[in-house]
Amino acid sequence: MKRFTLLMAALVAVAGLASPVLAADTIKLGVAGPHSGDLAPYGIPTMRAAQLVVKKINAAGGVLGKQVELLIQDDQCKPEIATNTATKLVTEGANVVLGHICSGATKAALGIYNDAKIPVMSPSATNPGLTQSGDYPNFFRTIASDDMQAKLAVDFAINKLGAKKIAILHDKGDYGKGFAEFAKKFADESGKVKVVLFEGITPGAMDYSSIIQKVRRENADVLIFGGYHPEASKLVAQMKRKRLKTAFLSDDGVKDASFVKVAGKDADGAYMTGPRDLSTIPLNAAATAEYKAAYGEDPGAFFQEGYSAALALLNAIQKAGSTDYAAVTKALRTEYVDTPVGRIKFDARGDAEGVGFSVYQVQKGKFVEIK
Amino acid sequence: MEYFIELFLGGLTRGSIYALIALGYTMVYGIIQLINFAHGEIYMIGAFVAYIVCGVLTIYGFHGVSILIIAGLLAIVYSCAYGYTLEKVAYRPLRNAPRLAPLISAIGMSIFLQNYVLLAQTSDFLPFPSLIPNFAFMEPIAHIIGSPELVILVTTLVTMILLTLLIRYTKIGKAMRATQQDMSMARLVGINVDRVISMTFVIGSALAAIGGVLVASYIGQVNFYIGFIAGVKAFTAAVLGGIGSVPGAVIGGLVLGLTESFAAGYISSDYEDVFAFGLLVLILILRPSGIMGRTTKQKV
Amino acid sequence: MKNIKQSLAVSLWFIFLTFPLMVVKVNTSEQSVQWRWMNILWVGVGIFILSFIWRYALARKEANQMAAQSGQDGQDKPSKIHVLLENPEIRTKAILAFLAFVLVFPWVFDTYQSTIMISALIYVVLGLGLNITVGLAGLLDLGYVAFFAVGAYAYALLNYHFGLGFWTCLPLGAAFGGLFGVVLGFPILRLRGDYLAIVTLGFGSIVKIVLENWSDFSFGPSGIANIERPGLFGMQMDIAGSTTYIYYIMIAMVILTIVVTGRLKNSRIGRAWIALREDEIACVAMGIDMARTKLSAYALGACWAGMVGVLFAAKTTFINPASFTFMESAIILSIVVLGGMGSILGVILGAMILILLPEYLRAFSEYRMLIFGAAMVLMMIFRPQGIISNIRQKYEFKGLKEKSENV
């Protein structure tokens, strides 16, 4: 056994020395996200955004006179695969990484990038801990975090809906429960409303009538739900059936065309938060047009955020004058850049300044932004 | 008090659906001692067929009750056909195999059928039309019990009565009971055991289809995955009541539905499933073969 | 002719069966129907051909069974692989060659391949662990993944709160797994067969629900990140290095598991398990303590899951309850049954096939699970005893055999 350990030590030492440091004659932009499997629709638009941006920038002469090279890796949104993907990108010498898409996978991979001093920017990982924990100084994102959404939802419930009692439900998932916990925290802190109910529902369960009755018994004015659209449509349908008048307010996991499609008429009147309507920004329209020209369809989820992240990363390298970690992160935090999500720079924690959410309401089957 | 009644009725509705599906498990188990893991998928296919038929009929301009009847009947026909084929393909060749083999085959079939529907149709959630009309006379108490719940309760009750009559008085029912008691003896007195087993699958599938259509139109959505969750719960109900016993499945379903409803209503829905399974463990510790299960002497 | 008619009937039946799901696709929001008539053709032709193969295969299987029944002790007739393995010379060479391949693996292939291999090896250990409970003692467990979760969370939490290292937690994880095995096994000692199956399934979900809901304890669905990788005398390692290191730890763990389960199988307690599996009543009548035997099977099976759970957490450095679903339990059980219940080599092969095949079949990603399900069914129908069936230990007088060979 002892010999074995010695052998091991030797082998590992060799492995440590052998890891290659390649001389860079291109700027390497890593792209990681789910490109296969059931979550692929969330990853592919970002990958395409990176391809479009890189094509455009290379045609215009590249960054710092060098061409940009894409390293694309599939992580299927699984933490155990994401660590592997990250390893591969680091060994291939990525200078900056665009990704990952899912919060869990991002969390698993970030440590690896942090050790290797590589800036990472996600277009979609909204978990607040990623920026707020301070564990990942190399992390940035072009989407607002869940706590901002929760704050907006609670403020809306208090100020616009005049709520006195709030019931908060969630789907026990990472995203839904996180949103719900922040909503509870902000509601408690405001001192103007009382959280009368805070519970998780079982996704996929046959009916939610007991929990609906409970909301009625507690006389809640607003029901805030953290989760995705399948449960949300069941909830609104059962609320209508039980003749419950409580307002329904949810998150951007519900602001999805499927919600209106499945819930039908029951969806009318429901509120939800979602990324601000950006279609008036010229760059945004241009990016959408580029996508349509290349792929002949409307861009999917997180395309604009992914496009913005690719622009922001490459712009930072340009401004920093090198791919040095300290210089690039400093440039990200100080230099403004025009992107499809607006004119942004990043704060000390890595959240984008100038990106925000609005509240929408379903009216006659359409999402209408409430100003 | 009103809250109690609401929870009670909610639990009863949920429980009667569990009972409908649980009957399929229990009847199959009673005869060939097999946990038909793919039974939940039959329920899902029933709901899906009803969804497709409804969609087509609506587009071709049919209305109201005629859709309900045609979709319901076709769902039952197709579920029965799937149940029958399932038994022929996945279980019959394994009649004499080691004990775990049919179970693995069943799990495989469940995965296969889920993915078959996923690939042939879609992974999205689809809106299921509410086939059950809203009765005007229910309006005053709609917040306590709505028309859909009433229809589910009545349909389940009628189905159960029909099933009891079928098992008690018809020829096939008697053959089923005989096969359940002693398969080789039944064969000796001239019962076609293979046919009885097929019929058991067909009847169980029909009940699952009824459950599927009722639930889908109650919650208003279908998806390829709904069968799995319902299947696990119904199986729990069947074991709770004593697997192999028909009245046991009904009682098990109702007890499970009521437990979940009261637990969610009075304690917390966070741990809804924990209460369901906890109750199962508790009852099995006290009565190792379920509420209505007979404690059979073991044969050596 | 009769065959063709029969196949035609079967394919017509399947066309009827698959019609609504394969052909019709409605879009209720746009009020449109898509009729995919081509699918009928595929189903019809496919089933027509398949039914021939099906009939042929069933006939062959029956013929084999008949032959086995008519021949003397046909049940235990060793397969070709067994004959090969029985030959000591080939066996030693095969093991050595295989060991050599395994040891150089991470140096020949890249980190990605090593990572995939680590996942497969994790399932090898899980399969071998469950093999004790299901394969040897015959206790059907549908919630095995719960013990895996216990191990993973034990390491993650001990590391988070108390900074305990990987090597300290490895035995602790195994101990926690075993402890849980006893705690969960105790109330259900009296249950038999399928009652046991549903209760274990229930336990599996209860553990997951508790991990999801009890946020103060387990950090809820958002999981635990930044779990330490295994250390080596405080040495700093980069990712590639530590992957290789984990790979070797995993190999050592697999070897340990093989040796221990192999020894257990032939020990006093191992024989008690097999006796219990075959006939509980006779077993108790012979004076075997049923409670102790059953509990030990649970606890020892759970131990391995707990131990490898620690490694899983150390490898991914991030865990959340979503990794411990019923599907995982079903896959581990399938590994055991597909590989061949009770057979160590079979379980190893089963794990390799079930875990590596989908990885390398990425091209079929959509059809992966469909093929997986169908393969499980077909495997059970045509080889219900698994890839490598466990041959019964036979006891012979050594001397007698040698004598007869010498003559």
CSV table of C-alpha atoms in Angstrom, one decimal, chain C residues 96-343:
chain,number,residue,atom,x,y,z
C,96,LEU,CA,-3.1,-9.0,-15.6
C,97,ALA,CA,-3.7,-7.6,-19.0
C,98,PHE,CA,-6.9,-6.0,-17.8
C,99,LEU,CA,-5.1,-4.5,-14.8
C,100,ALA,CA,-2.3,-3.1,-17.0
C,101,PHE,CA,-4.9,-1.5,-19.2
C,102,VAL,CA,-6.7,0.0,-16.3
C,103,LEU,CA,-3.6,1.4,-14.8
C,104,VAL,CA,-2.3,3.2,-17.9
C,105,PHE,CA,-5.8,4.3,-18.9
C,106,PRO,CA,-5.6,8.0,-17.6
C,107,TRP,CA,-2.2,8.4,-19.3
C,108,VAL,CA,-3.4,7.2,-22.7
C,109,PHE,CA,-6.7,9.0,-22.8
C,110,ASP,CA,-7.5,12.6,-21.9
C,111,THR,CA,-9.1,13.9,-18.7
C,112,TYR,CA,-12.6,13.7,-20.2
C,113,GLN,CA,-12.3,10.0,-20.8
C,114,SER,CA,-11.0,9.5,-17.2
C,115,THR,CA,-14.0,11.4,-15.8
C,116,ILE,CA,-16.4,9.3,-17.7
C,117,MET,CA,-14.6,6.2,-16.5
C,118,ILE,CA,-14.8,7.4,-12.9
C,119,SER,CA,-18.6,7.8,-13.3
C,120,ALA,CA,-18.8,4.2,-14.6
C,121,LEU,CA,-16.6,2.9,-11.7
C,122,ILE,CA,-18.9,4.7,-9.2
C,123,TYR,CA,-21.7,2.7,-10.6
C,124,VAL,CA,-19.7,-0.5,-10.5
C,125,VAL,CA,-19.3,-0.1,-6.8
C,126,LEU,CA,-23.0,0.9,-6.4
C,127,GLY,CA,-24.0,-2.2,-8.4
C,128,LEU,CA,-21.7,-4.5,-6.3
C,129,GLY,CA,-23.1,-3.0,-3.1
C,130,LEU,CA,-26.7,-3.4,-4.1
C,131,ASN,CA,-25.8,-6.9,-5.3
C,132,ILE,CA,-25.3,-7.9,-1.7
C,133,THR,CA,-28.8,-6.8,-0.8
C,134,VAL,CA,-30.7,-7.9,-3.9
C,135,GLY,CA,-28.5,-10.5,-5.6
C,136,LEU,CA,-27.3,-12.4,-2.5
C,137,ALA,CA,-29.9,-11.9,0.1
C,138,GLY,CA,-32.8,-11.4,-2.3
C,139,LEU,CA,-34.2,-8.3,-0.6
C,140,LEU,CA,-35.6,-6.1,-3.3
C,141,ASP,CA,-34.5,-2.5,-2.7
C,142,LEU,CA,-35.9,0.3,-4.8
C,143,GLY,CA,-34.5,3.1,-2.7
C,144,TYR,CA,-30.8,2.3,-2.7
C,145,VAL,CA,-29.9,5.8,-3.9
C,146,ALA,CA,-30.8,7.1,-0.5
C,147,PHE,CA,-27.7,5.6,1.0
C,148,PHE,CA,-25.6,7.1,-1.8
C,149,ALA,CA,-27.1,10.4,-0.9
C,150,VAL,CA,-26.4,9.8,2.8
C,151,GLY,CA,-22.7,9.3,2.0
C,152,ALA,CA,-22.5,12.3,-0.3
C,153,TYR,CA,-24.2,14.6,2.2
C,154,ALA,CA,-22.2,13.2,5.1
C,155,TYR,CA,-18.9,14.3,3.4
C,156,ALA,CA,-20.3,17.6,2.1
C,157,LEU,CA,-21.7,18.6,5.5
C,158,LEU,CA,-18.8,17.4,7.6
C,159,ASN,CA,-16.4,19.1,5.3
C,160,TYR,CA,-18.4,22.3,5.3
C,161,HIS,CA,-19.0,22.6,9.1
C,162,PHE,CA,-15.9,20.9,10.5
C,163,GLY,CA,-13.5,20.9,7.7
C,164,LEU,CA,-13.0,17.2,7.8
C,165,GLY,CA,-11.0,15.9,4.9
C,166,PHE,CA,-11.8,13.2,2.3
C,167,TRP,CA,-9.9,10.4,3.9
C,168,THR,CA,-11.5,11.0,7.3
C,169,CYS,CA,-14.9,11.0,5.8
C,170,LEU,CA,-14.5,8.0,3.6
C,171,PRO,CA,-14.9,5.5,6.4
C,172,LEU,CA,-17.4,7.8,8.1
C,173,GLY,CA,-19.5,7.9,5.0
C,174,ALA,CA,-19.5,4.1,4.9
C,175,ALA,CA,-20.5,4.0,8.6
C,176,PHE,CA,-23.3,6.5,8.1
C,177,GLY,CA,-24.5,4.5,5.1
C,178,GLY,CA,-24.5,1.3,7.1
C,179,LEU,CA,-26.2,2.9,10.1
C,180,PHE,CA,-29.0,4.2,7.8
C,181,GLY,CA,-29.2,0.7,6.4
C,182,VAL,CA,-29.9,-0.7,9.9
C,183,VAL,CA,-32.2,2.1,10.9
C,184,LEU,CA,-34.3,1.8,7.7
C,185,GLY,CA,-34.0,-2.0,7.7
C,186,PHE,CA,-35.2,-2.5,11.2
C,187,PRO,CA,-38.9,-1.6,10.9
C,188,ILE,CA,-39.4,-3.6,7.7
C,189,LEU,CA,-37.9,-6.9,8.8
C,190,ARG,CA,-41.2,-8.6,8.8
C,191,LEU,CA,-42.1,-7.5,5.3
C,192,ARG,CA,-41.7,-9.7,2.3
C,193,GLY,CA,-41.0,-9.4,-1.4
C,194,ASP,CA,-43.0,-6.6,-3.0
C,195,TYR,CA,-44.1,-5.0,0.2
C,196,LEU,CA,-40.5,-4.5,0.9
C,197,ALA,CA,-40.0,-3.0,-2.6
C,198,ILE,CA,-42.6,-0.2,-2.1
C,199,VAL,CA,-41.4,0.6,1.4
C,200,THR,CA,-37.8,1.0,0.2
C,201,LEU,CA,-39.1,3.1,-2.7
C,202,GLY,CA,-40.9,5.3,-0.1
C,203,PHE,CA,-37.7,5.6,2.0
C,204,GLY,CA,-35.8,6.7,-1.1
C,205,SER,CA,-38.2,9.5,-1.7
C,206,ILE,CA,-38.5,10.5,1.9
C,207,VAL,CA,-34.7,11.0,2.1
C,208,LYS,CA,-34.8,13.2,-1.0
C,209,ILE,CA,-37.8,15.2,0.2
C,210,VAL,CA,-36.1,15.8,3.6
C,211,LEU,CA,-32.9,17.0,1.8
C,212,GLU,CA,-35.0,19.3,-0.3
C,213,ASN,CA,-37.1,20.8,2.5
C,214,TRP,CA,-34.8,20.9,5.6
C,215,SER,CA,-32.8,23.9,4.3
C,216,ASP,CA,-31.2,24.6,7.6
C,217,PHE,CA,-29.6,21.2,7.6
C,218,SER,CA,-29.0,20.4,4.0
C,219,PHE,CA,-29.1,23.8,2.3
C,220,GLY,CA,-32.2,22.6,0.4
C,221,PRO,CA,-32.4,22.4,-3.4
C,222,SER,CA,-29.6,24.8,-4.0
C,223,GLY,CA,-27.2,22.2,-2.8
C,224,ILE,CA,-23.7,22.5,-1.5
C,225,ALA,CA,-20.8,23.8,-3.6
C,226,ASN,CA,-17.0,23.9,-3.2
C,227,ILE,CA,-16.6,20.5,-1.7
C,228,GLU,CA,-13.0,19.7,-1.3
C,229,ARG,CA,-11.3,17.2,-3.6
C,230,PRO,CA,-9.3,14.4,-2.0
C,231,GLY,CA,-6.0,15.6,-0.9
C,232,LEU,CA,-2.6,14.0,-1.0
C,233,PHE,CA,-0.3,15.1,1.9
C,234,GLY,CA,-1.5,18.7,1.4
C,235,MET,CA,-0.2,18.7,-2.2
C,236,GLN,CA,-1.9,21.2,-4.5
C,237,MET,CA,-3.1,19.6,-7.7
C,238,ASP,CA,-4.6,21.0,-10.9
C,239,ILE,CA,-7.8,19.5,-12.3
C,240,ALA,CA,-6.2,16.9,-14.6
C,241,GLY,CA,-3.9,15.7,-11.8
C,242,SER,CA,-6.7,15.4,-9.3
C,243,THR,CA,-8.9,13.6,-11.8
C,244,THR,CA,-6.2,11.1,-12.3
C,245,TYR,CA,-5.8,10.8,-8.6
C,246,ILE,CA,-9.5,10.2,-8.1
C,247,TYR,CA,-9.4,7.7,-10.9
C,248,TYR,CA,-6.8,5.7,-9.0
C,249,ILE,CA,-8.7,6.0,-5.8
C,250,MET,CA,-11.7,4.7,-7.6
C,251,ILE,CA,-9.8,1.8,-9.0
C,252,ALA,CA,-8.6,0.9,-5.6
C,253,MET,CA,-12.1,1.1,-4.2
C,254,VAL,CA,-13.4,-1.2,-6.9
C,255,ILE,CA,-10.7,-3.7,-6.2
C,256,LEU,CA,-11.5,-3.5,-2.5
C,257,THR,CA,-15.2,-4.0,-3.2
C,258,ILE,CA,-14.6,-7.0,-5.5
C,259,VAL,CA,-12.3,-8.6,-2.9
C,260,VAL,CA,-14.6,-8.0,0.0
C,261,THR,CA,-17.8,-9.0,-1.7
C,262,GLY,CA,-16.1,-12.0,-3.2
C,263,ARG,CA,-15.0,-13.1,0.3
C,264,LEU,CA,-18.4,-12.2,1.8
C,265,LYS,CA,-20.2,-14.4,-0.7
C,266,ASN,CA,-18.4,-17.5,0.4
C,267,SER,CA,-18.4,-16.7,4.1
C,268,ARG,CA,-20.8,-18.0,6.7
C,269,ILE,CA,-22.9,-14.9,6.5
C,270,GLY,CA,-22.9,-14.9,2.7
C,271,ARG,CA,-24.2,-18.5,2.6
C,272,ALA,CA,-26.8,-17.5,5.2
C,273,TRP,CA,-28.0,-14.7,2.8
C,274,ILE,CA,-28.2,-17.1,-0.1
C,275,ALA,CA,-30.1,-19.6,2.0
C,276,LEU,CA,-32.5,-16.7,3.1
C,277,ARG,CA,-33.0,-15.8,-0.5
C,278,GLU,CA,-33.9,-19.3,-1.5
C,279,ASP,CA,-36.2,-20.2,1.3
C,280,GLU,CA,-36.8,-18.1,4.3
C,281,ILE,CA,-38.7,-20.6,6.4
C,282,ALA,CA,-36.3,-23.4,5.9
C,283,CYS,CA,-33.5,-21.1,6.6
C,284,VAL,CA,-35.0,-20.0,10.0
C,285,ALA,CA,-35.8,-23.6,10.8
C,286,MET,CA,-32.1,-24.4,10.3
C,287,GLY,CA,-31.3,-22.0,13.1
C,288,ILE,CA,-30.2,-18.9,11.2
C,289,ASP,CA,-31.1,-15.6,12.9
C,290,MET,CA,-33.3,-14.0,10.3
C,291,ALA,CA,-33.3,-10.5,11.8
C,292,ARG,CA,-29.5,-10.3,12.0
C,293,THR,CA,-28.9,-11.8,8.6
C,294,LYS,CA,-31.4,-9.4,6.9
C,295,LEU,CA,-30.1,-6.4,8.7
C,296,SER,CA,-26.5,-7.3,7.9
C,297,ALA,CA,-27.4,-7.6,4.3
C,298,TYR,CA,-29.0,-4.1,4.4
C,299,ALA,CA,-26.2,-2.5,6.3
C,300,LEU,CA,-23.3,-4.0,4.3
C,301,GLY,CA,-25.1,-3.1,1.0
C,302,ALA,CA,-25.6,0.4,2.2
C,303,CYS,CA,-22.0,0.8,3.4
C,304,TRP,CA,-20.7,0.7,-0.1
C,305,ALA,CA,-23.2,3.2,-1.3
C,306,GLY,CA,-22.3,5.5,1.6
C,307,MET,CA,-18.6,5.2,0.8
C,308,VAL,CA,-18.9,5.8,-2.9
C,309,GLY,CA,-21.2,8.7,-2.2
C,310,VAL,CA,-18.3,10.4,-0.4
C,311,LEU,CA,-16.2,10.0,-3.5
C,312,PHE,CA,-19.1,11.2,-5.7
C,313,ALA,CA,-19.3,14.5,-3.7
C,314,ALA,CA,-15.5,14.9,-3.8
C,315,LYS,CA,-15.4,14.4,-7.5
C,316,THR,CA,-18.2,16.8,-8.6
C,317,THR,CA,-17.5,19.2,-5.8
C,318,PHE,CA,-21.2,20.1,-5.9
C,319,ILE,CA,-24.2,18.1,-4.9
C,320,ASN,CA,-27.9,18.8,-4.7
C,321,PRO,CA,-30.9,16.5,-4.1
C,322,ALA,CA,-31.7,16.4,-7.8
C,323,SER,CA,-28.9,13.9,-8.3
C,324,PHE,CA,-30.6,11.3,-6.1
C,325,THR,CA,-33.9,10.4,-7.8
C,326,PHE,CA,-35.8,7.2,-8.1
C,327,MET,CA,-34.4,6.8,-11.7
C,328,GLU,CA,-30.9,6.3,-10.2
C,329,SER,CA,-32.2,3.5,-8.0
C,330,ALA,CA,-33.8,1.9,-11.0
C,331,ILE,CA,-30.6,2.1,-13.0
C,332,ILE,CA,-28.5,0.6,-10.2
C,333,LEU,CA,-31.0,-2.2,-9.8
C,334,SER,CA,-31.0,-2.7,-13.6
C,335,ILE,CA,-27.2,-3.0,-13.5
C,336,VAL,CA,-27.5,-5.8,-11.0
C,337,VAL,CA,-30.2,-7.6,-12.8
C,338,LEU,CA,-28.9,-7.1,-16.3
C,339,GLY,CA,-25.4,-8.1,-15.3
C,340,GLY,CA,-26.6,-11.2,-13.6
C,341,MET,CA,-27.8,-11.3,-10.0
C,342,GLY,CA,-25.2,-12.4,-7.6
C,343,SER,CA,-22.4,-12.5,-10.1
